[in-house]
Coordinates of N, CA and C and ligand atoms in Angstrom, one line a residue:
M1 N 9.4 -71.9 265.3 CA 8.3 -71.1 264.8 C 7.7 -72.9 264.8
K2 N 6.6 -72.8 265.4 CA 5.7 -74.1 264.6 C 5.2 -74.4 263.7
K3 N 5.3 -75.4 263.6 CA 4.8 -75.1 261.7 C 3.3 -76.7 261.7
I4 N 2.7 -75.7 260.7 CA 1.4 -76.4 260.4 C 1.4 -77.4 259.1
L5 N 0.6 -79.0 259.3 CA 0.6 -78.4 257.6 C -1.0 -78.8 257.5
I6 N -1.5 -78.0 256.8 CA -2.6 -77.8 256.3 C -2.9 -78.8 254.8
L7 N -3.5 -79.7 254.8 CA -4.5 -80.7 253.4 C -5.8 -80.3 253.4
N8 N -5.5 -80.5 252.3 CA -6.8 -80.6 251.5 C -7.3 -81.5 250.5
G9 N -8.6 -81.7 250.8 CA -9.0 -83.2 249.9 C -9.4 -83.1 248.7
P10 N -9.8 -84.1 247.9 CA -10.4 -84.0 246.6 C -11.2 -82.7 246.1
N11 N -12.1 -81.6 244.7 CA -12.4 -81.3 244.3 C -12.3 -79.9 245.2
L12 N -11.7 -79.6 246.1 CA -11.6 -78.4 247.2 C -10.7 -77.2 245.9
N13 N -9.9 -77.7 245.4 CA -9.5 -76.6 244.3 C -10.1 -76.3 243.0
M14 N -11.8 -76.8 243.4 CA -12.6 -76.0 242.4 C -13.5 -75.1 243.4
L15 N -13.2 -74.9 244.8 CA -13.8 -73.7 245.7 C -14.1 -72.6 244.6
G16 N -15.2 -71.5 245.1 CA -15.2 -70.7 244.3 C -15.8 -70.6 243.3
L17 N -15.8 -71.8 242.6 CA -16.7 -71.8 241.0 C -17.9 -72.6 241.3
R18 N -18.1 -73.5 241.8 CA -19.5 -73.3 241.8 C -20.0 -73.7 243.6
E19 N -21.5 -74.5 243.5 CA -22.2 -74.6 245.0 C -21.8 -73.2 246.3
P20 N -21.5 -71.8 245.6 CA -21.3 -71.2 246.8 C -22.7 -71.1 247.6
H21 N -23.9 -71.7 247.2 CA -24.8 -71.8 248.3 C -23.8 -72.9 249.6
I22 N -23.2 -73.6 249.3 CA -22.9 -74.4 250.2 C -21.1 -74.8 250.9
Y23 N -20.5 -74.4 249.7 CA -19.5 -73.6 250.0 C -18.6 -72.7 250.3
G24 N -19.6 -71.7 250.1 CA -18.7 -70.3 250.0 C -18.9 -69.3 248.6
D25 N -17.7 -68.3 248.8 CA -17.7 -68.1 246.9 C -16.1 -67.7 247.4
Q26 N -15.0 -68.4 248.4 CA -14.1 -67.5 248.6 C -13.0 -68.8 247.4
S27 N -12.2 -68.9 247.0 CA -11.6 -69.9 246.3 C -10.5 -70.4 246.9
L28 N -9.3 -71.4 247.3 CA -8.8 -72.0 247.8 C -8.1 -71.8 248.1
Q29 N -7.2 -70.8 246.6 CA -5.8 -69.4 247.1 C -7.0 -68.0 248.4
D30 N -7.4 -67.8 248.5 CA -8.1 -66.8 249.4 C -7.5 -67.5 250.8
V31 N -8.6 -68.8 251.2 CA -8.4 -69.8 251.8 C -7.1 -70.1 252.6
E32 N -6.4 -69.9 251.1 CA -4.3 -70.5 252.1 C -4.1 -68.5 252.6
D33 N -4.0 -67.4 251.9 CA -4.0 -66.4 252.3 C -4.8 -66.5 254.0
L34 N -6.1 -66.8 253.9 CA -6.4 -66.5 255.1 C -5.8 -67.1 256.1
C35 N -5.2 -68.3 255.9 CA -4.3 -69.1 256.9 C -3.4 -69.2 256.9
Y36 N -2.4 -68.5 256.1 CA -1.7 -67.5 256.5 C -0.9 -66.8 256.8
E37 N -2.4 -66.0 257.1 CA -2.6 -64.4 258.0 C -2.7 -64.7 259.4
T38 N -3.0 -65.7 259.6 CA -3.6 -66.3 260.5 C -2.4 -66.8 261.2
A39 N -1.8 -68.2 260.6 CA -1.0 -68.1 261.5 C 0.6 -67.4 261.5
H40 N 0.3 -66.3 260.2 CA 1.6 -64.8 261.0 C 1.7 -64.1 261.7
S41 N 0.4 -64.1 262.2 CA -0.4 -63.1 263.7 C -0.3 -64.5 264.8
H42 N 0.3 -65.6 264.8 CA 1.0 -66.8 265.9 C 1.6 -66.6 265.8
N43 N 2.3 -66.2 264.9 CA 4.5 -66.5 264.5 C 4.5 -68.3 264.3
M44 N 3.6 -68.3 263.9 CA 3.2 -70.0 263.0 C 4.2 -70.0 261.3
K45 N 4.2 -71.0 261.1 CA 4.6 -71.4 259.5 C 3.7 -72.2 258.8
I46 N 2.6 -72.2 257.5 CA 2.1 -73.0 257.4 C 2.6 -73.7 255.8
D47 N 2.2 -74.8 255.5 CA 2.8 -75.3 254.6 C 1.6 -75.7 253.9
F48 N 0.9 -75.6 253.4 CA -0.9 -75.5 252.8 C -0.5 -76.0 251.1
R49 N -1.4 -77.5 251.3 CA -1.6 -78.2 250.1 C -2.5 -78.5 250.1
Q50 N -3.2 -79.0 248.4 CA -4.4 -79.8 248.1 C -4.2 -81.2 247.3
S51 N -4.4 -81.9 247.5 CA -4.8 -83.2 246.3 C -6.0 -83.7 246.1
N52 N -6.3 -84.1 244.9 CA -7.3 -85.0 244.2 C -7.2 -86.4 244.6
H53 N -5.7 -86.7 245.4 CA -5.5 -88.1 245.2 C -5.5 -89.0 246.7
E54 N -5.9 -89.9 246.9 CA -5.7 -90.6 248.5 C -4.5 -90.8 248.3
G55 N -4.0 -91.3 247.7 CA -2.6 -91.7 248.1 C -1.8 -90.5 248.2
E56 N -1.8 -89.6 247.3 CA -0.7 -88.6 248.0 C -1.2 -87.9 249.3
L57 N -2.1 -87.8 249.3 CA -2.4 -87.7 250.8 C -1.9 -88.3 252.4
V58 N -1.8 -89.4 252.0 CA -1.2 -90.3 252.4 C -0.1 -89.8 252.7
D59 N 1.1 -90.2 252.1 CA 2.7 -89.9 251.5 C 2.5 -88.4 252.3
W60 N 2.4 -87.4 251.6 CA 2.1 -86.4 252.7 C 2.1 -86.1 254.2
I61 N 1.0 -87.1 254.6 CA 0.9 -87.4 255.8 C 2.1 -88.0 256.6
Q62 N 1.9 -89.0 255.8 CA 3.7 -89.6 256.4 C 5.3 -89.1 256.9
E63 N 5.3 -87.8 255.9 CA 6.6 -87.2 255.2 C 6.4 -86.7 256.7
A64 N 5.5 -86.1 257.0 CA 4.6 -85.1 258.0 C 5.6 -85.4 259.6
R65 N 5.7 -87.2 259.9 CA 6.2 -86.7 261.1 C 8.0 -86.7 261.3
G66 N 7.7 -85.9 262.5 CA 8.8 -85.6 262.9 C 9.1 -84.3 262.3
V67 N 8.6 -83.4 261.5 CA 8.6 -82.2 260.6 C 7.5 -81.2 261.5
Q68 N 6.7 -81.9 260.9 CA 5.3 -80.7 261.5 C 4.9 -81.0 262.8
D69 N 4.4 -79.8 263.5 CA 4.1 -80.1 265.0 C 2.8 -79.5 265.2
A70 N 1.7 -79.9 264.0 CA -0.1 -80.4 263.7 C -0.2 -80.6 262.3
V71 N -1.0 -81.1 262.3 CA -2.1 -80.9 261.2 C -3.3 -80.8 261.0
V72 N -4.1 -79.9 259.8 CA -5.5 -78.9 259.6 C -6.0 -80.1 258.5
I73 N -6.6 -80.7 258.7 CA -7.3 -81.6 257.4 C -8.9 -81.2 257.2
N74 N -9.1 -80.9 255.6 CA -10.1 -81.5 255.1 C -10.0 -82.1 254.0
A75 N -10.5 -83.4 254.7 CA -10.2 -84.5 254.0 C -11.3 -85.0 252.6
A76 N -12.5 -83.4 252.2 CA -13.4 -83.8 251.6 C -14.1 -85.1 251.7
A77 N -14.0 -84.8 250.5 CA -14.7 -86.1 250.5 C -14.7 -87.3 251.2
Y78 N -12.8 -87.7 250.5 CA -12.4 -88.7 252.0 C -12.5 -89.7 252.6
T79 N -13.0 -87.9 253.5 CA -14.0 -87.9 255.4 C -14.1 -89.3 255.7
H80 N -15.3 -89.6 254.3 CA -16.2 -90.1 254.8 C -15.4 -91.9 253.9
T81 N -14.7 -91.9 253.3 CA -14.2 -93.3 252.9 C -13.1 -93.6 253.1
S82 N -11.5 -92.7 253.6 CA -10.5 -93.4 253.7 C -10.8 -93.8 255.2
V83 N -9.9 -94.7 255.3 CA -9.6 -96.0 256.8 C -7.8 -95.7 256.3
A84 N -7.8 -95.3 254.8 CA -6.1 -94.9 254.7 C -5.4 -93.7 254.8
I85 N -6.7 -92.9 255.1 CA -5.6 -91.8 255.8 C -5.5 -91.5 257.2
H86 N -7.3 -92.2 257.5 CA -7.0 -92.3 259.3 C -6.2 -93.3 259.8
D87 N -5.4 -94.3 258.9 CA -4.7 -95.1 259.5 C -3.3 -94.3 259.9
A88 N -3.1 -93.8 258.4 CA -1.7 -92.6 258.3 C -2.0 -91.3 259.5
L89 N -3.0 -90.7 259.4 CA -3.5 -89.6 261.1 C -2.9 -90.5 262.2
K90 N -3.3 -91.9 262.1 CA -3.0 -92.2 263.8 C -1.5 -92.4 264.1
L91 N -0.9 -92.7 262.8 CA 0.5 -92.7 262.8 C 1.5 -91.1 264.0
L92 N 1.0 -90.2 263.5 CA 2.0 -88.8 264.0 C 1.5 -89.1 265.7
D93 N 2.2 -88.2 266.2 CA 2.2 -88.2 267.4 C 1.6 -86.0 267.9
V94 N 1.6 -86.0 266.4 CA 1.3 -84.7 267.1 C -0.6 -84.5 266.1
P95 N -1.3 -82.4 267.1 CA -2.5 -82.5 267.7 C -2.9 -82.3 266.3
I96 N -4.2 -82.6 265.8 CA -4.7 -82.8 264.7 C -6.2 -82.4 264.6
I97 N -6.2 -81.7 263.3 CA -8.1 -80.9 263.3 C -8.2 -81.3 262.7
E98 N -9.8 -80.9 262.2 CA -10.7 -81.5 260.9 C -11.9 -80.5 261.3
V99 N -11.3 -79.7 259.5 CA -12.0 -78.7 258.9 C -13.0 -79.2 258.2
H100 N -14.5 -78.3 257.9 CA -15.5 -79.1 257.1 C -15.8 -77.2 256.8
L101 N -15.9 -76.5 255.0 CA -16.5 -75.5 255.4 C -18.4 -75.5 255.4
S102 N -19.1 -76.4 255.2 CA -20.0 -77.4 255.4 C -20.1 -78.0 256.4
N103 N -21.5 -78.6 257.1 CA -21.7 -78.9 258.1 C -22.0 -80.8 257.5
P104 N -21.4 -81.7 257.2 CA -21.1 -82.6 256.9 C -22.2 -83.3 257.1
K105 N -22.4 -83.1 258.8 CA -23.2 -84.2 259.7 C -25.2 -83.2 259.6
E106 N -25.3 -82.6 258.3 CA -26.3 -81.7 258.9 C -27.0 -82.1 257.2
R107 N -26.5 -82.8 256.2 CA -26.4 -82.9 254.5 C -26.9 -84.5 254.4
E108 N -26.3 -84.7 253.6 CA -26.7 -86.3 252.7 C -26.0 -87.0 253.7
E109 N -27.0 -88.7 253.9 CA -26.5 -89.3 255.1 C -25.2 -89.9 254.7
F110 N -24.8 -90.5 253.7 CA -23.5 -90.7 253.8 C -22.0 -90.0 253.8
R111 N -22.8 -88.4 254.2 CA -21.5 -87.3 255.3 C -21.3 -87.4 256.1
H112 N -22.6 -88.6 256.8 CA -22.2 -88.1 258.3 C -21.5 -89.2 259.1
H113 N -20.5 -90.0 258.6 CA -19.0 -90.6 259.4 C -18.5 -90.3 258.9
S114 N -17.2 -89.7 260.0 CA -16.0 -89.0 259.5 C -15.2 -90.2 260.1
Y115 N -14.3 -90.7 258.8 CA -12.3 -91.9 259.3 C -11.5 -91.0 260.2
I116 N -11.8 -89.0 260.3 CA -10.9 -88.6 260.5 C -11.4 -88.6 262.5
E117 N -12.4 -88.4 263.1 CA -13.1 -87.2 264.0 C -12.5 -88.4 264.9
S118 N -12.5 -89.5 265.0 CA -12.0 -90.1 265.8 C -10.2 -90.0 266.5
V119 N -9.4 -89.6 265.8 CA -8.2 -88.9 265.5 C -7.5 -87.5 265.9
A120 N -9.4 -86.8 265.4 CA -8.6 -85.5 265.6 C -9.3 -84.8 266.8
K121 N -8.5 -83.8 267.3 CA -7.9 -83.3 268.7 C -9.4 -82.4 268.6
S122 N -9.9 -81.7 267.8 CA -11.4 -80.9 267.4 C -11.5 -81.0 266.1
V123 N -13.0 -80.8 266.2 CA -13.7 -80.6 264.9 C -14.2 -79.2 264.2
F124 N -14.7 -78.6 263.0 CA -14.5 -76.9 263.7 C -15.9 -77.0 261.3
A125 N -17.1 -77.5 261.7 CA -18.0 -77.6 260.6 C -19.0 -76.3 260.8
G126 N -19.4 -75.5 259.7 CA -20.5 -75.2 259.2 C -19.7 -74.1 259.0
H127 N -18.6 -73.9 259.9 CA -18.0 -72.1 259.4 C -17.4 -71.7 258.5
G128 N -17.8 -72.0 257.1 CA -17.5 -71.5 255.9 C -15.4 -71.6 256.1
A129 N -14.8 -70.9 255.6 CA -13.4 -70.9 255.3 C -13.0 -70.2 256.9
K130 N -13.8 -69.3 257.5 CA -13.5 -68.9 259.6 C -13.1 -70.0 260.3
G131 N -13.5 -71.7 259.4 CA -13.3 -72.8 260.2 C -12.0 -72.9 260.2
Y132 N -11.3 -73.0 258.6 CA -9.5 -73.1 258.3 C -8.5 -71.8 260.5
Q133 N -9.8 -70.6 260.0 CA -8.5 -69.2 261.0 C -9.0 -69.9 262.5
M134 N -10.3 -70.9 262.9 CA -10.8 -71.3 264.2 C -9.6 -72.5 264.8
A135 N -9.4 -73.4 263.8 CA -8.4 -74.7 263.8 C -6.9 -74.2 264.1
I136 N -6.5 -73.8 263.6 CA -5.0 -71.9 263.8 C -4.8 -71.9 264.9
D137 N -6.3 -70.4 265.4 CA -6.2 -70.2 266.6 C -6.5 -71.8 267.8
R138 N -7.0 -72.6 267.4 CA -6.8 -73.1 268.3 C -5.7 -74.4 268.5
L139 N -4.6 -74.4 267.7 CA -3.1 -74.7 267.5 C -2.8 -73.8 268.0
A140 N -2.5 -72.8 268.0 CA -1.8 -71.9 268.8 C -2.0 -72.0 270.7
E141 N -3.4 -72.2 270.3 CA -3.3 -71.9 272.0 C -3.1 -73.7 272.5
L142 N -3.5 -74.6 271.7 CA -2.9 -75.8 271.5 C -1.1 -76.2 272.1
L143 N -0.4 -75.1 271.6 CA 0.8 -75.7 271.1 C 1.8 -74.8 271.9
G144 N 1.2 -74.0 272.5 CA 1.2 -72.4 273.8 C 2.6 -71.5 272.9
Ligands
LIG201 O1 -17.8 -79.4 253.4 C1 -16.8 -79.5 253.3 O2 -15.4 -78.9 253.4 C2 -16.3 -81.0 252.9 O3 -15.0 -81.9 253.3 C3 -16.5 -81.0 251.0 C4 -16.3 -82.1 250.4 C5 -17.1 -82.8 251.0 O4 -17.4 -83.9 249.7 C6 -17.1 -83.4 252.3 O5 -18.6 -83.9 252.7 C7 -17.9 -81.7 253.1 C8 -16.7 -81.4 249.4 C9 -15.3 -80.8 248.1 C10 -16.5 -80.1 246.9 O6 -15.5 -78.8 247.0 C11 -16.3 -78.6 245.5 C12 -16.1 -76.8 245.7 C13 -16.4 -76.2 244.7 C14 -17.8 -77.1 243.6 C15 -17.9 -78.0 244.3 C16 -17.6 -79.0 245.2

Protein backbone atom coordinates (compact mmCIF):
# COMPACT_ATOMS: atom_id res chain seq x y z
CA MET A 1 0.00 0.00 0.00
CA LYS A 2 1.46 3.40 -1.06
CA LYS A 3 1.93 5.96 1.72
CA ILE A 4 1.39 9.71 1.34
CA LEU A 5 2.55 12.34 3.81
CA ILE A 6 0.21 15.36 3.79
CA LEU A 7 1.71 18.45 5.43
CA ASN A 8 -0.07 21.63 6.41
CA GLY A 9 1.68 24.80 7.51
CA PRO A 10 0.96 27.64 9.93
CA ASN A 11 -2.56 28.75 10.84
CA LEU A 12 -4.27 26.06 8.80
CA ASN A 13 -5.47 24.62 12.15
CA MET A 14 -7.78 27.69 12.21
CA LEU A 15 -9.50 26.72 8.97
CA GLY A 16 -13.25 27.22 8.96
CA LEU A 17 -13.10 29.65 11.88
CA ARG A 18 -12.29 32.84 9.92
CA GLU A 19 -12.09 34.15 6.34
CA PRO A 20 -14.45 31.54 4.81
CA HIS A 21 -14.73 33.77 1.70
CA ILE A 22 -11.02 33.04 1.03
CA TYR A 23 -10.43 29.55 2.45
CA GLY A 24 -13.93 28.01 2.51
CA ASP A 25 -15.93 26.91 5.53
CA GLN A 26 -14.47 23.45 5.99
CA SER A 27 -12.30 22.71 9.02
CA LEU A 28 -8.88 21.06 8.79
CA GLN A 29 -10.55 17.92 10.19
CA ASP A 30 -12.97 18.03 7.22
CA VAL A 31 -9.98 18.29 4.86
CA GLU A 32 -8.32 15.34 6.58
CA ASP A 33 -11.53 13.28 6.28
CA LEU A 34 -11.71 14.09 2.56
CA CYS A 35 -8.05 13.08 2.10
CA TYR A 36 -8.64 9.85 4.01
CA GLU A 37 -11.66 8.92 1.84
CA THR A 38 -9.82 9.78 -1.38
CA ALA A 39 -6.71 7.83 -0.42
CA HIS A 40 -8.84 4.89 0.73
CA SER A 41 -10.57 4.80 -2.68
CA HIS A 42 -7.11 4.38 -4.30
CA ASN A 43 -6.00 1.85 -1.70
CA MET A 44 -3.41 4.31 -0.37
CA LYS A 45 -2.57 5.33 3.20
CA ILE A 46 -2.19 8.92 4.46
CA ASP A 47 -0.30 10.53 7.30
CA PHE A 48 -1.96 13.97 7.71
CA ARG A 49 -0.17 16.60 9.83
CA GLN A 50 -0.21 20.33 10.63
CA SER A 51 2.39 22.49 12.31
CA ASN A 52 2.83 26.19 13.02
CA HIS A 53 6.62 25.66 13.25
CA GLU A 54 8.96 25.72 10.26
CA GLY A 55 11.56 23.46 11.90
CA GLU A 56 8.96 20.83 12.75
CA LEU A 57 7.84 20.74 9.11
CA VAL A 58 11.51 20.37 8.05
CA ASP A 59 11.94 17.49 10.56
CA TRP A 60 8.86 15.71 9.20
CA ILE A 61 10.07 16.11 5.60
CA GLN A 62 13.48 14.65 6.54
CA GLU A 63 11.80 11.74 8.34
CA ALA A 64 9.78 10.99 5.19
CA ARG A 65 12.96 9.84 3.39
CA GLY A 66 12.68 6.14 2.64
CA VAL A 67 9.33 5.92 4.45
CA GLN A 68 6.74 7.82 2.39
CA ASP A 69 5.99 7.30 -1.31
CA ALA A 70 4.85 10.89 -1.93
CA VAL A 71 4.29 14.24 -0.22
CA VAL A 72 1.37 16.68 -0.53
CA ILE A 73 2.19 20.03 1.01
CA ASN A 74 0.28 23.21 1.76
CA ALA A 75 3.11 25.13 3.41
CA ALA A 76 0.72 28.09 3.95
CA ALA A 77 2.71 31.32 4.58
CA TYR A 78 6.02 29.38 4.54
CA THR A 79 5.35 28.80 0.83
CA HIS A 80 6.46 32.36 0.25
CA THR A 81 9.38 32.52 2.67
CA SER A 82 10.97 29.17 3.44
CA VAL A 83 14.24 28.21 1.76
CA ALA A 84 14.55 25.61 4.57
CA ILE A 85 11.39 23.78 3.46
CA HIS A 86 12.49 24.06 -0.19
CA ASP A 87 15.88 22.51 0.67
CA ALA A 88 14.32 19.71 2.74
CA LEU A 89 11.87 18.81 -0.05
CA LYS A 90 14.73 18.78 -2.55
CA LEU A 91 16.34 15.95 -0.55
CA LEU A 92 13.34 13.68 -1.26
CA ASP A 93 13.26 11.48 -4.32
CA VAL A 94 9.47 10.94 -4.29
CA PRO A 95 6.79 13.04 -6.04
CA ILE A 96 5.76 16.25 -4.28
CA ILE A 97 2.46 18.02 -4.97
CA GLU A 98 1.87 21.62 -3.82
CA VAL A 99 -1.67 22.52 -2.75
CA HIS A 100 -3.35 25.79 -1.80
CA LEU A 101 -6.97 26.39 -0.89
CA SER A 102 -6.93 29.86 -2.46
CA ASN A 103 -4.92 30.90 -5.51
CA PRO A 104 -1.99 32.90 -4.09
CA LYS A 105 -1.02 34.15 -7.59
CA GLU A 106 -4.31 36.09 -7.72
CA ARG A 107 -3.84 37.64 -4.29
CA GLU A 108 -1.37 40.14 -2.75
CA GLU A 109 1.98 40.39 -4.52
CA PHE A 110 3.87 38.96 -1.51
CA ARG A 111 2.06 35.65 -2.12
CA HIS A 112 3.05 35.38 -5.78
CA HIS A 113 6.40 33.67 -5.28
CA SER A 114 6.49 30.04 -4.11
CA TYR A 115 9.62 28.30 -2.81
CA ILE A 116 7.75 25.00 -3.22
CA GLU A 117 6.71 25.05 -6.87
CA SER A 118 10.19 24.43 -8.31
CA VAL A 119 10.39 21.10 -6.44
CA ALA A 120 6.75 20.10 -7.02
CA LYS A 121 5.50 17.86 -9.84
CA SER A 122 2.09 19.63 -9.88
CA VAL A 123 0.35 22.52 -8.15
CA PHE A 124 -3.37 22.67 -7.33
CA ALA A 125 -4.42 26.13 -6.17
CA GLY A 126 -7.77 27.86 -5.87
CA HIS A 127 -9.94 24.73 -5.67
CA GLY A 128 -10.53 24.84 -1.90
CA ALA A 129 -10.40 21.51 -0.06
CA LYS A 130 -10.99 19.73 -3.38
CA GLY A 131 -7.38 20.62 -4.30
CA TYR A 132 -6.17 18.04 -1.77
CA GLN A 133 -8.41 15.44 -3.41
CA MET A 134 -7.02 16.41 -6.84
CA ALA A 135 -3.48 16.03 -5.50
CA ILE A 136 -4.16 12.52 -4.18
CA ASP A 137 -5.88 11.53 -7.46
CA ARG A 138 -2.79 12.78 -9.35
CA LEU A 139 -0.50 10.77 -7.08
CA ALA A 140 -2.61 7.65 -7.65
CA GLU A 141 -1.89 8.11 -11.40
CA LEU A 142 1.81 8.83 -10.85
CA LEU A 143 2.41 5.97 -8.43
CA GLY A 144 0.40 3.57 -10.55
O1 LIG B 1 -4.52 29.28 0.11
C1 LIG B 1 -3.78 28.61 0.83
O2 LIG B 1 -3.96 27.42 1.07
C2 LIG B 1 -2.61 29.30 1.54
O3 LIG B 1 -1.54 28.38 1.61
C3 LIG B 1 -3.12 29.66 2.92
C4 LIG B 1 -2.11 30.47 3.74
C5 LIG B 1 -1.59 31.66 2.95
O4 LIG B 1 -0.54 32.30 3.68
C6 LIG B 1 -1.05 31.25 1.59
O5 LIG B 1 -0.66 32.42 0.90
C7 LIG B 1 -2.12 30.53 0.79
C8 LIG B 1 -2.75 30.99 5.03
C9 LIG B 1 -3.34 29.93 5.90
C10 LIG B 1 -4.08 30.63 6.99
O6 LIG B 1 -5.23 29.92 7.27
C11 LIG B 1 -6.24 30.60 7.88
C12 LIG B 1 -7.32 29.83 8.21
C13 LIG B 1 -8.40 30.43 8.82
C14 LIG B 1 -8.40 31.77 9.11
C15 LIG B 1 -7.31 32.53 8.77
C16 LIG B 1 -6.21 31.94 8.14
